Coordinates of C-alpha atoms in Angstrom, one line a residue:
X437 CA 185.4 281.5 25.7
X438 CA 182.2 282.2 27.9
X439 CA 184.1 285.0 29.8
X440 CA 185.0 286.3 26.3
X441 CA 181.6 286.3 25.0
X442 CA 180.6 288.0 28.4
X443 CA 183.2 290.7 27.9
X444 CA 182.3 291.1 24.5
X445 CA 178.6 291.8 25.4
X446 CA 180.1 294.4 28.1
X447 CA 181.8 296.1 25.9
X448 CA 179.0 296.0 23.0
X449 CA 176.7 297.4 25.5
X450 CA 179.6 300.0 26.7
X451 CA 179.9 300.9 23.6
X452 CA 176.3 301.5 22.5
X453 CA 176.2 303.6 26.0
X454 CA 178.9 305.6 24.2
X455 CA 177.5 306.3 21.1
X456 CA 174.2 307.5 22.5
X457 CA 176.7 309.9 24.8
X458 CA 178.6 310.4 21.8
X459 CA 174.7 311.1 20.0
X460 CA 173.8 312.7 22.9
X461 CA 176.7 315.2 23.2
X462 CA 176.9 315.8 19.5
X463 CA 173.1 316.8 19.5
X464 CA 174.4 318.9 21.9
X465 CA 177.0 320.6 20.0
X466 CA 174.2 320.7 17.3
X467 CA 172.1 322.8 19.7
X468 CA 175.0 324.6 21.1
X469 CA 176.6 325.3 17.7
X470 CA 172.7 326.6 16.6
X471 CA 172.6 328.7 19.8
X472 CA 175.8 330.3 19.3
X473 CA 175.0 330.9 15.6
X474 CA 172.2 332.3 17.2
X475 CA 174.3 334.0 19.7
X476 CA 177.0 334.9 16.9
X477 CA 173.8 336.5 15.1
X478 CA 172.4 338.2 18.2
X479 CA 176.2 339.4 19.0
X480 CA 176.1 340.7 15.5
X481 CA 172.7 342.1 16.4
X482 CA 174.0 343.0 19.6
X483 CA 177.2 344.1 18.2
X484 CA 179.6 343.0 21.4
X485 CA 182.3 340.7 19.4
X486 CA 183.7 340.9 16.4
X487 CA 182.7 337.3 14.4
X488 CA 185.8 335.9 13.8
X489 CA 186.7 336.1 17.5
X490 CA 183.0 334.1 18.1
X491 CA 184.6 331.5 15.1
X492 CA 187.8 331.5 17.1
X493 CA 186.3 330.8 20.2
X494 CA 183.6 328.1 18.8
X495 CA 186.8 326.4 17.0
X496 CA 188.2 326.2 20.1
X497 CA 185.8 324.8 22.3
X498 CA 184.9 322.6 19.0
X499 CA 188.2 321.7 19.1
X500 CA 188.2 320.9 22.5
X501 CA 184.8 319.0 22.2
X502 CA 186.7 316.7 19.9
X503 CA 189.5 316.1 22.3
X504 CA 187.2 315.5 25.0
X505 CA 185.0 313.3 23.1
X506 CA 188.1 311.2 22.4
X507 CA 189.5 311.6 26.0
X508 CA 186.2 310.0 26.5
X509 CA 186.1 307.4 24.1
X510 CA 189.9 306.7 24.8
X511 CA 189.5 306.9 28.7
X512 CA 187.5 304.0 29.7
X513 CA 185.7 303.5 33.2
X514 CA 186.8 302.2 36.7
X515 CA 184.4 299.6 36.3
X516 CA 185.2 298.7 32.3
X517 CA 189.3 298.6 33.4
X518 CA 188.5 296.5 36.2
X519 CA 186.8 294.4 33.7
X520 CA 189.4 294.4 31.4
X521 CA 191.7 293.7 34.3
X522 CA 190.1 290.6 35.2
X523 CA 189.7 289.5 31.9
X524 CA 193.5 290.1 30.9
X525 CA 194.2 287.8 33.6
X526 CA 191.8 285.3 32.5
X527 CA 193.5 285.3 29.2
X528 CA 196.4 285.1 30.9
X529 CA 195.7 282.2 32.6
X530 CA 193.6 280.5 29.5
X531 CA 197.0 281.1 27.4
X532 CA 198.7 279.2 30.3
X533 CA 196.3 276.6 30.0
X534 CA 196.0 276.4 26.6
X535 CA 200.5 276.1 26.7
X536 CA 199.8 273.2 29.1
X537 CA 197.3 271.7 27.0
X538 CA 199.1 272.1 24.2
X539 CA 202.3 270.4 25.9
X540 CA 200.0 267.3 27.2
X541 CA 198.6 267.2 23.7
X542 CA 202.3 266.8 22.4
X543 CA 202.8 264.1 24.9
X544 CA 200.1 262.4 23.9
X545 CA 200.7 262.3 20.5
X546 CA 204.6 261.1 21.4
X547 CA 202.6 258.7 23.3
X548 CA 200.3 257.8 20.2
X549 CA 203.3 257.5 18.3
X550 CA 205.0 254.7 21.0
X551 CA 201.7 253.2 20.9
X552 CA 201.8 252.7 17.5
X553 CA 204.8 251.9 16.8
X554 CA 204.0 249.0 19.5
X555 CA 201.6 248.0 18.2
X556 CA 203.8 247.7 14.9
X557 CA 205.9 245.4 16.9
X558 CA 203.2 243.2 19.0
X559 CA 201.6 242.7 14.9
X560 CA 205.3 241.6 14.0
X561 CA 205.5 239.8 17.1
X562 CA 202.5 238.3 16.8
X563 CA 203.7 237.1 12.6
X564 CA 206.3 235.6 14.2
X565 CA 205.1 233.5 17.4
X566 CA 202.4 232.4 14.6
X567 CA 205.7 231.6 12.4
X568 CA 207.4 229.6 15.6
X569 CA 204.5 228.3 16.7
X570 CA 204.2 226.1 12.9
X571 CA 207.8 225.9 13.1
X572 CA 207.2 224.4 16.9
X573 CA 203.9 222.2 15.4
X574 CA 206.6 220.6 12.7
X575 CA 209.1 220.2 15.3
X576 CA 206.9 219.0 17.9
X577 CA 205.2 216.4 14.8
X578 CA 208.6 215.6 13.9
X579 CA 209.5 214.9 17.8
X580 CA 206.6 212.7 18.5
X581 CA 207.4 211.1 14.9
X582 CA 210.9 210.2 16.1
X583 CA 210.0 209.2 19.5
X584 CA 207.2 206.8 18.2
X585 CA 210.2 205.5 16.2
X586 CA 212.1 205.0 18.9
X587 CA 209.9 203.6 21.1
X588 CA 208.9 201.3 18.2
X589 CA 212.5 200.5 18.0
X590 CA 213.1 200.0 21.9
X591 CA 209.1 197.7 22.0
X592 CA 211.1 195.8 18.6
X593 CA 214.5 195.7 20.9
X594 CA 212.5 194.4 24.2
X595 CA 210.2 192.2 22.0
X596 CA 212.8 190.4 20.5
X597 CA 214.5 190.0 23.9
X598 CA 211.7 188.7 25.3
X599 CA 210.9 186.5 22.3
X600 CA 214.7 185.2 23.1
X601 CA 213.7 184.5 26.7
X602 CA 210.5 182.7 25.5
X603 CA 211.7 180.8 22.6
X604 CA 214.7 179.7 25.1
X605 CA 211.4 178.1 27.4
X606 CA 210.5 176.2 24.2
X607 CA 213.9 175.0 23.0
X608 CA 214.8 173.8 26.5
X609 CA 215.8 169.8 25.6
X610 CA 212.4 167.4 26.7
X611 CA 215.1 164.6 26.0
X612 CA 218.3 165.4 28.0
X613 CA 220.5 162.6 27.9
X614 CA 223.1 160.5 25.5
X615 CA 221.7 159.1 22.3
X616 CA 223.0 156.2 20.7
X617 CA 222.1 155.6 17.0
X618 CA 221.5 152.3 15.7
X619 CA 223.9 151.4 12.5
X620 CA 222.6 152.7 9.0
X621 CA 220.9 149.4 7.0
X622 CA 218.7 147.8 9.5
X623 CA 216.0 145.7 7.8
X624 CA 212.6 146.4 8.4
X625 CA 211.2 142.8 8.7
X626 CA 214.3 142.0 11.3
X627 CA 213.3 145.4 13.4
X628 CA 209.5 144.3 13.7
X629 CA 210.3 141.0 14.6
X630 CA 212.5 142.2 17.8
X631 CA 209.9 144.3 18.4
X632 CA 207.2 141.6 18.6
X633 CA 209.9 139.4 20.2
X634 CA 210.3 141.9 23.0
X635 CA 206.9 142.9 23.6
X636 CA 206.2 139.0 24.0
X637 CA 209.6 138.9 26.8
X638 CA 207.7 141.5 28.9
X639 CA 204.0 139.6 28.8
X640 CA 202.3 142.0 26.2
X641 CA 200.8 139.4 23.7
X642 CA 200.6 141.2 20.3
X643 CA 199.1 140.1 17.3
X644 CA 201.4 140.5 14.0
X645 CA 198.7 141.9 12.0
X646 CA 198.2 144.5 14.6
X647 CA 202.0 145.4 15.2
X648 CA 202.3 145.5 10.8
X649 CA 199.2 147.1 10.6
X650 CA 200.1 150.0 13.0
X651 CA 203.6 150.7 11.7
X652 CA 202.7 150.5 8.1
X653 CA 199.8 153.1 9.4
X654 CA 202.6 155.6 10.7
X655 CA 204.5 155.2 7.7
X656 CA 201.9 156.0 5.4
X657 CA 202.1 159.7 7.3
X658 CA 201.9 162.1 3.8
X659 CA 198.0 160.3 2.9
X660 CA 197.5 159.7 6.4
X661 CA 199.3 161.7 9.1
X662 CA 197.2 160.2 12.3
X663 CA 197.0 156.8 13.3
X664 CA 194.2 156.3 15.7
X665 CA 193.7 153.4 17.7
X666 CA 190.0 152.4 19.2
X667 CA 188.3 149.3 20.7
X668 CA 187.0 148.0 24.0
X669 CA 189.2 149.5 26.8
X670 CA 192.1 147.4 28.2
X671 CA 193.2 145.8 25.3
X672 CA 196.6 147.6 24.7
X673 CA 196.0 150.9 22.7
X674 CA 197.8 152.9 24.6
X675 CA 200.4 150.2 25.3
X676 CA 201.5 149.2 22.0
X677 CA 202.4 152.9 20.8
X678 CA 204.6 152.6 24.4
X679 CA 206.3 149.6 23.8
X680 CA 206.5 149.6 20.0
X681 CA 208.9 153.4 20.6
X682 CA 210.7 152.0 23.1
X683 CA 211.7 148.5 21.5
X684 CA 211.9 150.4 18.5
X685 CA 214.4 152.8 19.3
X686 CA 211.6 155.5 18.8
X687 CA 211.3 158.9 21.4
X688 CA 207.9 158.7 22.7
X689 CA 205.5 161.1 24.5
X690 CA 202.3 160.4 25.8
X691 CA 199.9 163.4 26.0
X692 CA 197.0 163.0 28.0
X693 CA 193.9 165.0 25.9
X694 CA 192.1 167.5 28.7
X695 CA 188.8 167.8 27.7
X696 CA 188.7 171.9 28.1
X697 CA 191.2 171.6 24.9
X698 CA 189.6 173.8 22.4
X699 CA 192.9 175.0 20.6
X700 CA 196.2 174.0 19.6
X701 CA 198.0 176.4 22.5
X702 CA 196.0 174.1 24.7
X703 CA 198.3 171.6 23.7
X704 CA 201.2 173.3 22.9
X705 CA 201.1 176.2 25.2
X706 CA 200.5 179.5 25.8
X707 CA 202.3 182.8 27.3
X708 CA 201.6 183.8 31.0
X709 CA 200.8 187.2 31.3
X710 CA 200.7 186.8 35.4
X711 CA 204.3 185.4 35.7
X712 CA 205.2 187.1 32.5
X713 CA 206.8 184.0 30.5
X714 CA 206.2 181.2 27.7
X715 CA 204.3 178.3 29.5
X716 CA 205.6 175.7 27.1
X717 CA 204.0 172.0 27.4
X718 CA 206.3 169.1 26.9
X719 CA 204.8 168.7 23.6
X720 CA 205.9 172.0 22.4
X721 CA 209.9 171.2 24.0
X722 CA 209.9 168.1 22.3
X723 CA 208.7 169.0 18.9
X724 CA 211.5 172.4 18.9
X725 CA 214.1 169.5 19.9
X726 CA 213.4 167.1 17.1
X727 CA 213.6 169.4 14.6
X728 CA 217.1 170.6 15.5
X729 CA 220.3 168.8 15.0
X730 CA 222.7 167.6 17.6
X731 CA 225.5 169.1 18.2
X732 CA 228.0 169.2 21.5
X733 CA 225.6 171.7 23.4
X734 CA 222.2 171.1 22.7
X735 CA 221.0 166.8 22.5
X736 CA 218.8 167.6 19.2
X737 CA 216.4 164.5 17.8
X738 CA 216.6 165.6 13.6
X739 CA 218.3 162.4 13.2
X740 CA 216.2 160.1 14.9
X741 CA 212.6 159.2 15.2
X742 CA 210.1 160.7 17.7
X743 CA 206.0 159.3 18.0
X744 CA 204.0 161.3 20.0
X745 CA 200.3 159.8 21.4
X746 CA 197.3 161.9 22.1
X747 CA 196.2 159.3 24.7
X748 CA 192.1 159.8 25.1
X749 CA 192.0 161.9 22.0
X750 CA 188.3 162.3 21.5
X751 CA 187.8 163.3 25.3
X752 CA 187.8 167.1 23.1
X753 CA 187.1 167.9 20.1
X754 CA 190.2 166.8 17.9
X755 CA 188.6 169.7 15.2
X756 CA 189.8 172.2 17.5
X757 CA 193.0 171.3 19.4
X758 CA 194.4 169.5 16.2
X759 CA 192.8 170.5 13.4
X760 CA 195.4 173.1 12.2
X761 CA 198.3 169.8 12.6
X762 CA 196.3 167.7 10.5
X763 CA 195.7 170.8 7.3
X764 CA 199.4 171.2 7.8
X765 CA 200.7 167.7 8.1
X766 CA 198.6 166.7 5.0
X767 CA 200.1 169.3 3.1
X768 CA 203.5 167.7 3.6
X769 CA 202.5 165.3 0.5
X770 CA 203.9 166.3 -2.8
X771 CA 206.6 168.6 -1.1
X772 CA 210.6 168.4 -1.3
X773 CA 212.6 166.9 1.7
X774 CA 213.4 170.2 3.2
X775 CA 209.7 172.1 2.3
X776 CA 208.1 171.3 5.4
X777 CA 204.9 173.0 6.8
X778 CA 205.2 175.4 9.8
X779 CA 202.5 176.0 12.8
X780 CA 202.7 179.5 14.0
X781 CA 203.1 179.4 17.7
X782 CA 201.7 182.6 19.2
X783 CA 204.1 183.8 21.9
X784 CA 202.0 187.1 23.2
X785 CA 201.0 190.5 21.7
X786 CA 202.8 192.4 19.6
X787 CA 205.5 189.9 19.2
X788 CA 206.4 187.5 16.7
X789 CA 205.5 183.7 16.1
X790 CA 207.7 181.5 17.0
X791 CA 207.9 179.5 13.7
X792 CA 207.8 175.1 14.7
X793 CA 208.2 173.4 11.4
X794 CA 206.5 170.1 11.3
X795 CA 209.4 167.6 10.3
X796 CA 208.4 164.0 8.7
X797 CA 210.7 162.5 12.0
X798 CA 208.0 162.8 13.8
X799 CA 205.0 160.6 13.9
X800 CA 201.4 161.2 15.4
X801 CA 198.7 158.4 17.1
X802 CA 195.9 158.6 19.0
X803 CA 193.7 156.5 21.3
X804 CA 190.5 156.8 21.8
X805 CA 187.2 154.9 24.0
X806 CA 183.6 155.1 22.7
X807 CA 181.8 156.2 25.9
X808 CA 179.5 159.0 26.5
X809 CA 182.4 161.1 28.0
X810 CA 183.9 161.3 24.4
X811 CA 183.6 163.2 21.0
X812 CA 182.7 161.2 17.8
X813 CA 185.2 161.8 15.0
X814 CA 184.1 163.5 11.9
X815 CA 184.6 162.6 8.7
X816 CA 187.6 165.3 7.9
X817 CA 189.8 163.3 11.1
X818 CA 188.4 160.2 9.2
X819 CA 189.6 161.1 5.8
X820 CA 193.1 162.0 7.4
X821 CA 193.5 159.5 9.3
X822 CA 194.1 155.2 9.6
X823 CA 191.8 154.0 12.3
X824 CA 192.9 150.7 13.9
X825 CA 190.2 148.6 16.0
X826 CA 191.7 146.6 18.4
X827 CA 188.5 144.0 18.8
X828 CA 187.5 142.4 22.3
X829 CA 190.0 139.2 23.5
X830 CA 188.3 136.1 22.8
X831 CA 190.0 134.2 25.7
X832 CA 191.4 136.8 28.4
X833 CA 195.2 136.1 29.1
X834 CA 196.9 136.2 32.3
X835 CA 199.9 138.1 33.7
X836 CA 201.7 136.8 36.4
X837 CA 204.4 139.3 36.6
X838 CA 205.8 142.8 36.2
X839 CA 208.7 142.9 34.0
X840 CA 210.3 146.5 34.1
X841 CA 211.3 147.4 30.5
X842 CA 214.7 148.0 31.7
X843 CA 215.5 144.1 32.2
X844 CA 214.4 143.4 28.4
X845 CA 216.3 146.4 26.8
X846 CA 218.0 148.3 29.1
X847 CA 218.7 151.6 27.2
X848 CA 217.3 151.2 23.4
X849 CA 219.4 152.3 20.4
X850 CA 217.6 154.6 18.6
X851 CA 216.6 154.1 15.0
X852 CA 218.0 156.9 12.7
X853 CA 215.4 158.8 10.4
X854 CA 217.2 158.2 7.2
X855 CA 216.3 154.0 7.9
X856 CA 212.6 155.1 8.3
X857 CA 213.1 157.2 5.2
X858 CA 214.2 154.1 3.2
X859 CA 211.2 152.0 4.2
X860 CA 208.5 154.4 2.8
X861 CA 207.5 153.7 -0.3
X862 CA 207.0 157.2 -1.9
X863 CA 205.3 156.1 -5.1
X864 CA 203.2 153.0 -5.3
X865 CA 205.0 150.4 -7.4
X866 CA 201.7 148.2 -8.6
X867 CA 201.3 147.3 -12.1
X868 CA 197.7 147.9 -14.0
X869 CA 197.1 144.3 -13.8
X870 CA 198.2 144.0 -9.9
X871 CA 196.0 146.9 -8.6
X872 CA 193.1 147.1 -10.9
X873 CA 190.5 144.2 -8.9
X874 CA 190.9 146.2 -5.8
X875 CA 190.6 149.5 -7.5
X876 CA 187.2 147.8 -9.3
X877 CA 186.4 146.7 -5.8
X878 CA 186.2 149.9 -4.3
X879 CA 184.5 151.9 -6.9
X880 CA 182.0 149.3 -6.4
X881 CA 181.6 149.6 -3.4
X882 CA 181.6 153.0 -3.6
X883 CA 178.1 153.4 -5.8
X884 CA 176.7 151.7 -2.9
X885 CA 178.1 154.2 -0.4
X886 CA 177.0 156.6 -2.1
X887 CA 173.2 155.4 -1.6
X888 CA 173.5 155.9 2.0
X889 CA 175.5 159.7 1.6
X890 CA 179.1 158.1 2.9
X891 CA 180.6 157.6 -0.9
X892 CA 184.6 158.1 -1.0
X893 CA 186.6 160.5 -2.5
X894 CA 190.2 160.4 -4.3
X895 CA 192.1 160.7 -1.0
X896 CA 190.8 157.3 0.4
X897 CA 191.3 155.4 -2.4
X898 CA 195.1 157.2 -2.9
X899 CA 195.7 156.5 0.7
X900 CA 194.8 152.8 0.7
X901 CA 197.1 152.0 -2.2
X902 CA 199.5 154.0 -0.6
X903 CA 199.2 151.3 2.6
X904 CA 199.3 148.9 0.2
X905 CA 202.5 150.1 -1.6
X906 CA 203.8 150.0 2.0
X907 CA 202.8 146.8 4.0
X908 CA 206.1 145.4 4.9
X909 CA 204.7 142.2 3.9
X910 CA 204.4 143.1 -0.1
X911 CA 207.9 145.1 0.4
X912 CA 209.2 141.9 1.4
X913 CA 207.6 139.9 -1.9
X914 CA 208.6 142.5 -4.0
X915 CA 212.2 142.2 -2.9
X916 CA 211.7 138.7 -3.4
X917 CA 209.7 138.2 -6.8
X918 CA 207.5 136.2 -4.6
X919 CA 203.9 136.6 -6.7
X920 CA 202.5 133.9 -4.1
X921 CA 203.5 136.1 -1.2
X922 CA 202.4 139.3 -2.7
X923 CA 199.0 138.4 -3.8
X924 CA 198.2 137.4 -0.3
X925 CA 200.2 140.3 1.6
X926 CA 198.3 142.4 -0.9
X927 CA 195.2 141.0 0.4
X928 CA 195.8 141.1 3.4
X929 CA 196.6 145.1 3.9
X930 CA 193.9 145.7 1.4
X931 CA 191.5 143.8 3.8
X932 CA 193.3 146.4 6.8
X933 CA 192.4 149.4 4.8
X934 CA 188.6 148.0 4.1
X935 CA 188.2 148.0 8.3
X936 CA 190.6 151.1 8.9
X937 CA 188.9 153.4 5.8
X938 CA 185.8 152.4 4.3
X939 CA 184.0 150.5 8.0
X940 CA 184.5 154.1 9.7
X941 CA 182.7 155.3 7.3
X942 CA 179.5 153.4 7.8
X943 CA 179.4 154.8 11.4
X944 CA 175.2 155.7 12.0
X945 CA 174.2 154.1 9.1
X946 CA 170.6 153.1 9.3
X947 CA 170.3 149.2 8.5
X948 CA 166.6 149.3 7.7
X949 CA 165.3 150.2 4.2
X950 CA 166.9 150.2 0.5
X951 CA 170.1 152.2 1.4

């Protein structure tokens, strides 16, 4: 376009050179045409030619001035065809150009076209990777859903197989050998006195009120569901629960109280997470096994009676360790024959309790020393509980000999639970007139006790006549008709419950002042 506009300007000027030739020569036919009218006029004057001839001759060479003047215009310079040459060429070569520019122009729009149209296809694309990738977020949520099902189901699957394994650590037998059952019917009366007979062959001296006392204690289990035996060391606490279960026919278990017990799996058990299994104490064996029937492969105790001693039982705190067994034992009372309490024990995380119902075949004790290693009892363990004394021996006996407790009953027949079942008295069996002075007593008593802050509640009072109701001794007169007999075997267990209740009770009691 520059070169144009160059050209152009050449030729403009060209041009303007022209017409001022073209000017130039026609003021020069002007002049010539005035001379030779001049001329014509001096010929005329002069007389040579004839005028037409002179007109002839002026067409002519007018004529001809035409044809040169457009020879001229139409006969262009060496220099302005040069130009033109070059410039022919350039527009040669711009058309070129402009062909080739046109033809990349054409690619590029085909290009613009693909480029589109991809871009078409990466937004379609890109619709549906956004539609996949929900589709893959509800998949995936629905993969992880099903896996944490399954692993839910393969933790339930190993969880109950290692709650098989553990449970099979608690169930294995603490009592592995051949039971013998004594025949259904045995009186009561006839069972203590072999008791006391036998305790006497082997050189433990016993006093009848105690042995009563303490059995008619463990059969008063639904008011009272520990027996706890205290007094001066030495004197047989720990003994009499011993001999009394073996003469007896009872299974026995002594369990030594640790003082670092501060919950029931520190009695029971607990599991191991080191050796990765159920660390059951005997305890806990012994309690699955008398809750389970016998049959031809596993010795089960639900037929038979089973006492178990917490030997040194306020060496902890009996609140902690034993507290849940005494909420669940109590609640035993008012319950059928099959409703029995359960204590959840805990067999590790994430896996279910193992369920150890808490059977009326099996009967609690405790021992316990007043030193300053021990734990005084409150009055909740009070309240739920029968506490025994065993008082300092006036004259201290001697024992010359060991007697193993083989040579006085070699293998004891055990008593069946239905027998102990028949002896408890579930309902007291008192008249009005029978019961009233020692109900009058107590609630006597009691506006005193409440002077000093120790004043009873219903339980105490329901749990003495409850003794009362079952003292072998009044059994025995009642079976008779003996009034004689049962006004003094009612006095007697009424006096037991005065020292194993109420005198408990008085523990700390300031003696100086009006209370």
């Amino acid at each position: 376009n520059e070169k144009v506009k160059v050209r152009d300007r050449s030729f403009n000027d060209s041009e303007r050179t022209f017409e001022e030739e073209r000017k130039r020569l026609s003021d020069a036919i002007q002049r010539q045409t005035e001379i030779l009218s001049g001329y014509d006029e001096l010929k005329k004057r002069l007389g040579d030619k004839d005028a037409s001839e002179v007109l002839y001759e002026l067409n002519e060479k007018t004529e001809e001035i035409r044809i040169l003047k457009e020879n001229l215009m139409n006969q262009p310079s060496q220099e302005m065809r040069e130009t033109f040459d070059q410039i022919s060429q350039e527009k040669e070569r711009l058309a070129n150009e402009r062909e080739n520019l046109q033809d990349e122009n054409n690619r590029l729009k085909d290009s613009l076209n693909d480029q589109n149209n991809l871009e078409l296809t990466i937004h379609e694309l890109k619709i549906k990777n956004e539609s996949l990738t929900r589709n893959y977020g509800l998949v995936e949520a629905d993969n992880n859903r099903l896996n944490a099902v399954l692993k839910r189901l393969q933790a339930s699957y190993e969880r109950d197989v290692e709650r098989d394994a553990r449970i099979k650590e608690i169930e294995i037998p603490y009592i592995d050998k051949e039971t013998v059952l004594r025949d259904k019917g045995v009186s009561e009366i006839e069972w203590l006195d072999g008791i006391k007979k036998n305790c006497e062959d082997y050189g433990f001296a016993i006093n009848s009120r105690i042995l009563k006392s303490f059995h008619t204690a463990l059969k008063t289990a639904e008011f009272s569901p520990l027996t706890i035996l205290s007094g001066v060391s030495g004197t047989g606490k720990s003994e009499l629960p011993r001999l009394y279960s073996y003469f007896g026919g009872i299974n026995f278990l002594s369990l030594p109280v640790q003082p670092n017990w501060d919950s029931p799996e520190s009695m029971l058990g607990f599991f191991n997470s080191i050796d990765n299994k159920f660390d059951a104490q005997p305890v806990l064996q012994l309690l699955a096994q008398t809750q389970r029937p016998k049959t031809s492969d596993y010795p089960g105790l639900k037929d038979t009676m089973t006492l178990i001693l917490l030997d040194e039982m306020n060496l902890a705190h009996v609140e902690l360790y034993f507290s849940e067994f005494l909420s669940k034992l109590e609640s035993r009372r008012g319950q059928g024959k099959k409703d029995v309490p359960e204590i959840d024990v805990k067999l590790g995380a994430g896996i279910k309790p193992y369920k150890l119902p808490l059977g009326r075949n099996v009967l609690w004790a405790g021992t316990m020393n007043q030193d300053e290693t021990t734990k005084s009892l409150s009055d909740k363990v009070l309240d739920r509980g029968i506490e025994i004394h065993f008082p300092r021996p006036a004259n201290l006996k001697r024992r010359q000999k060991l007697i193993p407790l083989t040579k006085i009953v070699e293998d004891p027949i055990l008593l069946r639970y239905s027998d102990w079942h028949n002896w408890r008295k579930m309902e007291s069996e008192f008249s009005t007139e029978e019961i009233k002075p020692y109900m009058t007593f107590i609630e006597q008593m009691n506006q005193s006790l409440a002077n000093a802050g120790r004043a009873l509640g219903h339980r105490v009072w329901q749990s003495i006549e409850y003794y009362m109701a079952n003292y072998p001794d009044v059994q025995a007169a009642k079976t008779k008709g003996n009034e004689k007999m049962l006004k003094k075997a009612m006095h007697i267990s009424f006096e037991d419950q005065l020292v194993q209740k109420v005198m408990p009770k008085l523990r700390g009691i300031e003696t100086r002042g009006k209370s």
